[in-house]
Amino acid sequence: MNLSQRLRAKTLERYQLPPEQCDDAQLFHALMAVTQQLAAARPAPAGARKLYYFSAEFLMGKLLSNNLLALGLFEEARELLAGMGRSLSALEEQEREPSLGNGGLGRLAACFLDSIAALGLNGDGVGLNYHYGLFRQKFQDLKQHEEPDPWLEAESWLIPTGRSFSVPFGGFTLQAVLYDIAIPGAHTGTAGRLHLFDVERPAPAPAHGIAFDKGDIPHCLTSFLYPDDSDQAGQLLRVYQQYFLVSAGAQLILAQLEERGFSPETLSQHVAVQINDTHPSMVIPELIRLLLERGLSMEAAIEQVSHTCAYTNHTILAEALEKWPLSFIETVAPQLLPILRELDRRARARSDDPRTAILYGEGRVHMADLDIHFGYSVNGVAALHTEILKHTELKPFYDLYPEKFHNKTNGVTFRRWLEVCNPALSDFLTARIGPGWKTDPAALEELLALEGDDAALEELLAIKRANKERLCRALRARQGVELDVESIFDIQVKRLHEYKRQQMNALYVIYKYLEIKGGRLPARPITVLFGAKAAPAYEMAKHIIHLILSLQALIDADPQVRPWLRVVMVENYNVSWAEQLIPACDLSEQISLASKEASGTGKMKFMANGAVTLGTLDGANVEIAQLVGPENIYTFGASSQEVIRLYQEGSYRSLEHYHRPGVEYLVDFLVSPELLSVGDPAALAALWRDMKHKDYFMALLDVEDYISVKERALAGYEDRPAWARKMLFNIAKSGYFSSDRTIAEYNRDIWRLH
Ligand code: 26V
């Protein structure tokens, strides 16, 4: 049966209607069901060893288009719907986006599942089925408010498996019910699985906001991703979530091992576990515990687990390095205590350096230390990040186990982030260099032959313009804003964090606002777009959102400035917004304080879609700069070595930078009568004081260089043919950042699944 026949059979069965007479919701649900059945019917790939990718987050995005593409049905579906006067994008409006992730780490996990499946590797994801996601962001009174973000409907991509495992907590036991999402591999005929565990009787959504009874573990364990942990109940809930995930996941691993006909003594031969940051680190003691229960000696259990587990570090920020009090583990999973003490004893026997112990300082468990001692691989996520881990953050461990450390530069799936989200550019690429780039993005280099082809460059500019128009339509429909498609689209979308320095971008907006007020007009209008969620308890991040929204309101109301400068913050930035914003971007803002952004992956998507990067030499920006050369990227700011030295010496003084003539008037604008007339004086003053006296992430150190390089980038944009060549170069060199390349390296160096 072809797709048309399957769809017809499905709509007749469900709604007693032919597809032509179904509304968008019916048609979407029928197509989802057809797609899901085809994906679920595919076998798992073969392989001697099976991978389990453990992650607290999987930021999957909508699945319909992506799954159709992987099943080889994307074109057929587009044509079929067009023949009925319908469109795939209209149907996808009906799909809710699963909000099971927060930012880069979760989206990376989703790209990895796509690539694992596409490479035909035998690997599954293991996570939790959060019902209300992280939160849905609402703007009210120029501030962020949080609401539950329910994504589950009666029909969803989840497949009940009928399988469940008992998770033993201190004092009670919970059943972990397993649901699967099938992940079809592009061009493989096989499919992997995302395994999501849930409680049996999940609580309904809170009536208002995201506050709920954090002590009600049996019903609320899977309510939210990263529930508020500003009190002890919240911190304990996070540990309950983590143990629920790893205990159920470890039991699944051992059950499947047995089903494959292998004994627990051979775990490491047949299983690889990738630990995505430290949230799933308790999988190590839990697997040891389960092997002991199955009769292995402590020695043998530790040996097996140490050759099974591998750890990826995604951040050097101290506050993100988890160190749980031992007393929490005693409450949540007391059965792990003797194992943790034994692992600590062994770690201490391996090194005199107290910094490599597992239990220390007020009885806390250092989760990363557990992974490094009792895993066989440690990797960073970009070249610079891995060097910083080896020589600074994790130096004592690198001295102990140099052979365990290696780099795996992140990547993104070009299927979602080019083929699906930018069909116009994809068609252009295929017409110019053939379809080879779809299976091997490195082939995009063949575009370099078009450097002198004026018609091709013109076409590239026209495609960008059409994508900007598409974004304008989406913003008009969803947020009621009207933008100038002739303006340059300057975009910064990512989690809100001081180290990512959205506040420095806001200082640029202030600079440009005051220039325009002073009669110095830009060569062309500028549209500065932001998208970001702030962690609900992160005050300074919320103040920065308030600053941006206040600037947006101030400028919108100013007829002198508005034609030349706009600020727009998209509400509830998520994967679907990213798919609209990224293809429409001219200038990609990647301006983190050097050394702080482990990699960044949005930057790779922007590059592949023909945006030019404005960035510091941080994370994967370093590798982008090497690939495209100085002509095709705008870099600025202090180097990572300078920044690391400033932190080591404790010698950064923001006040000294504040007093520079090019800086003071910009910072003081935060508490100017103009801005105070729209914004909240307390929030703006708190941000102003922080910038002036603290500025922990050194925005004032780099702001002048940032402004001058950004001005150069805007001037560069005016030479349209030269800019089109920069776009071409960026697209041509972006193939390196395919997650297929990254996953092939993980498999070659870590998992060895074949
Ligand atoms: C962040 C948060 C923030 C909300 C509250 C709870 C919580 C818990 C853990 C974390 C750590 C997040 C680590 C992370 O997302 N790292 C990002 O990983 C990306 C993929 O490797 C990388 O591209 C980004 O540079 C890095 O920031």
CSV table of N, CA and C in Angstrom, one decimal, residues 376-432:
chain,number,residue,atom,x,y,z
A,376,TYR,N,34.5,4.3,31.5
A,376,TYR,CA,35.7,4.1,30.7
A,376,TYR,C,36.0,5.2,29.7
A,377,SER,N,35.1,6.2,29.7
A,377,SER,CA,35.3,7.3,28.8
A,377,SER,C,34.8,8.6,29.3
A,378,VAL,N,35.5,9.7,29.1
A,378,VAL,CA,35.0,11.0,29.5
A,378,VAL,C,35.2,11.9,28.3
A,379,ASN,N,34.1,12.5,27.8
A,379,ASN,CA,34.3,13.4,26.7
A,379,ASN,C,33.7,14.8,26.9
A,380,GLY,N,34.4,15.8,26.3
A,380,GLY,CA,33.8,17.1,26.2
A,380,GLY,C,33.1,17.3,24.9
A,381,VAL,N,32.5,18.4,24.6
A,381,VAL,CA,31.6,18.5,23.5
A,381,VAL,C,32.0,19.5,22.4
A,382,ALA,N,33.2,20.1,22.5
A,382,ALA,CA,33.9,20.9,21.5
A,382,ALA,C,35.4,20.9,21.8
A,383,ALA,N,36.2,21.2,20.8
A,383,ALA,CA,37.6,21.1,21.0
A,383,ALA,C,38.1,21.9,22.2
A,384,LEU,N,37.7,23.2,22.2
A,384,LEU,CA,38.2,24.1,23.3
A,384,LEU,C,37.7,23.6,24.7
A,385,HIS,N,36.4,23.2,24.7
A,385,HIS,CA,35.8,22.7,26.0
A,385,HIS,C,36.6,21.5,26.5
A,386,THR,N,37.0,20.5,25.7
A,386,THR,CA,37.7,19.4,26.1
A,386,THR,C,39.1,19.8,26.6
A,387,GLU,N,39.7,20.7,25.9
A,387,GLU,CA,41.0,21.2,26.4
A,387,GLU,C,40.9,21.8,27.8
A,388,ILE,N,39.8,22.6,28.0
A,388,ILE,CA,39.6,23.2,29.3
A,388,ILE,C,39.4,22.2,30.4
A,389,LEU,N,38.6,21.1,30.0
A,389,LEU,CA,38.4,20.0,31.0
A,389,LEU,C,39.7,19.4,31.4
A,390,LYS,N,40.5,19.1,30.4
A,390,LYS,CA,41.8,18.3,30.6
A,390,LYS,C,42.8,19.2,31.5
A,391,HIS,N,42.9,20.4,31.1
A,391,HIS,CA,43.9,21.2,31.7
A,391,HIS,C,43.5,22.1,32.9
A,392,THR,N,42.2,22.3,33.1
A,392,THR,CA,41.8,23.2,34.2
A,392,THR,C,40.7,22.4,35.0
A,393,GLU,N,39.5,22.3,34.6
A,393,GLU,CA,38.4,21.8,35.4
A,393,GLU,C,38.6,20.4,36.0
A,394,LEU,N,39.0,19.5,35.1
A,394,LEU,CA,39.2,18.1,35.5
A,394,LEU,C,40.6,17.7,35.5
A,395,LYS,N,41.5,18.6,35.7
A,395,LYS,CA,43.0,18.3,35.6
A,395,LYS,C,43.4,17.2,36.5
A,396,PRO,N,43.0,17.1,37.7
A,396,PRO,CA,43.5,16.0,38.6
A,396,PRO,C,43.0,14.6,38.0
A,397,PHE,N,41.9,14.6,37.4
A,397,PHE,CA,41.4,13.4,36.8
A,397,PHE,C,42.2,13.0,35.5
A,398,TYR,N,42.5,14.1,34.7
A,398,TYR,CA,43.2,13.9,33.5
A,398,TYR,C,44.6,13.3,33.8
A,399,ASP,N,45.2,13.8,34.9
A,399,ASP,CA,46.5,13.3,35.3
A,399,ASP,C,46.4,11.9,35.7
A,400,LEU,N,45.3,11.5,36.2
A,400,LEU,CA,45.1,10.1,36.7
A,400,LEU,C,44.8,9.1,35.5
A,401,TYR,N,43.9,9.6,34.6
A,401,TYR,CA,43.4,8.7,33.5
A,401,TYR,C,43.5,9.5,32.2
A,402,PRO,N,44.7,9.8,31.7
A,402,PRO,CA,44.7,10.5,30.4
A,402,PRO,C,44.0,9.8,29.3
A,403,GLU,N,44.1,8.5,29.3
A,403,GLU,CA,43.6,7.7,28.2
A,403,GLU,C,42.0,7.7,28.1
A,404,LYS,N,41.4,8.1,29.2
A,404,LYS,CA,39.9,8.1,29.2
A,404,LYS,C,39.3,9.4,28.5
A,405,PHE,N,40.2,10.4,28.4
A,405,PHE,CA,39.6,11.7,27.9
A,405,PHE,C,39.7,11.9,26.4
A,406,HIS,N,38.7,12.4,25.8
A,406,HIS,CA,38.7,12.7,24.4
A,406,HIS,C,37.6,13.7,24.0
A,407,ASN,N,37.7,14.3,22.9
A,407,ASN,CA,36.8,15.3,22.4
A,407,ASN,C,35.8,14.7,21.4
A,408,LYS,N,34.5,15.1,21.5
A,408,LYS,CA,33.5,14.7,20.5
A,408,LYS,C,32.8,16.0,20.2
A,409,THR,N,33.2,16.7,19.2
A,409,THR,CA,32.5,18.0,18.9
A,409,THR,C,31.1,17.7,18.5
A,410,ASN,N,30.2,18.4,19.1
A,410,ASN,CA,28.7,18.3,18.9
A,410,ASN,C,28.3,18.4,17.4
A,411,GLY,N,27.2,18.0,17.1
A,411,GLY,CA,26.6,18.1,15.8
A,411,GLY,C,25.1,18.2,15.8
A,412,VAL,N,24.5,18.5,14.7
A,412,VAL,CA,23.0,18.6,14.7
A,412,VAL,C,22.5,17.8,13.5
A,413,THR,N,21.3,17.3,13.5
A,413,THR,CA,20.8,16.5,12.4
A,413,THR,C,20.4,17.5,11.2
A,414,PHE,N,21.0,17.3,10.1
A,414,PHE,CA,20.7,18.1,8.9
A,414,PHE,C,19.3,17.8,8.4
A,415,ARG,N,18.8,16.6,8.8
A,415,ARG,CA,17.5,16.2,8.3
A,415,ARG,C,16.4,17.2,8.8
A,416,ARG,N,16.4,17.4,10.1
A,416,ARG,CA,15.5,18.4,10.7
A,416,ARG,C,15.9,19.8,10.4
A,417,TRP,N,17.2,20.1,10.6
A,417,TRP,CA,17.7,21.4,10.6
A,417,TRP,C,18.0,22.0,9.3
A,418,LEU,N,17.8,21.3,8.2
A,418,LEU,CA,18.0,21.8,6.9
A,418,LEU,C,16.9,21.3,6.0
A,419,GLU,N,16.8,20.0,5.8
A,419,GLU,CA,15.8,19.4,4.9
A,419,GLU,C,14.4,19.8,5.3
A,420,VAL,N,14.0,19.6,6.5
A,420,VAL,CA,12.6,19.8,7.0
A,420,VAL,C,12.3,21.3,7.2
A,421,CYS,N,13.3,22.0,7.8
A,421,CYS,CA,12.9,23.4,8.2
A,421,CYS,C,13.2,24.4,7.1
A,422,ASN,N,14.0,24.0,6.1
A,422,ASN,CA,14.3,25.0,5.0
A,422,ASN,C,14.2,24.3,3.7
A,423,PRO,N,13.0,24.0,3.3
A,423,PRO,CA,12.8,23.3,2.0
A,423,PRO,C,13.3,24.1,0.8
A,424,ALA,N,13.2,25.4,0.8
A,424,ALA,CA,13.7,26.2,-0.3
A,424,ALA,C,15.2,26.0,-0.5
A,425,LEU,N,15.9,26.2,0.6
A,425,LEU,CA,17.4,26.0,0.5
A,425,LEU,C,17.8,24.6,0.1
A,426,SER,N,17.0,23.6,0.7
A,426,SER,CA,17.3,22.2,0.3
A,426,SER,C,17.2,22.0,-1.1
A,427,ASP,N,16.1,22.5,-1.7
A,427,ASP,CA,15.9,22.3,-3.1
A,427,ASP,C,17.0,23.0,-4.0
A,428,PHE,N,17.4,24.2,-3.5
A,428,PHE,CA,18.5,24.9,-4.2
A,428,PHE,C,19.7,24.0,-4.1
A,429,LEU,N,20.1,23.5,-3.0
A,429,LEU,CA,21.3,22.7,-2.9
A,429,LEU,C,21.2,21.4,-3.8
A,430,THR,N,20.1,20.8,-3.8
A,430,THR,CA,20.0,19.6,-4.6
A,430,THR,C,20.1,19.9,-6.1
A,431,ALA,N,19.5,21.0,-6.4
A,431,ALA,CA,19.5,21.4,-7.8
A,431,ALA,C,21.0,21.7,-8.2
A,432,ARG,N,21.7,22.3,-7.3
A,432,ARG,CA,23.1,22.8,-7.7
A,432,ARG,C,24.2,21.7,-7.5
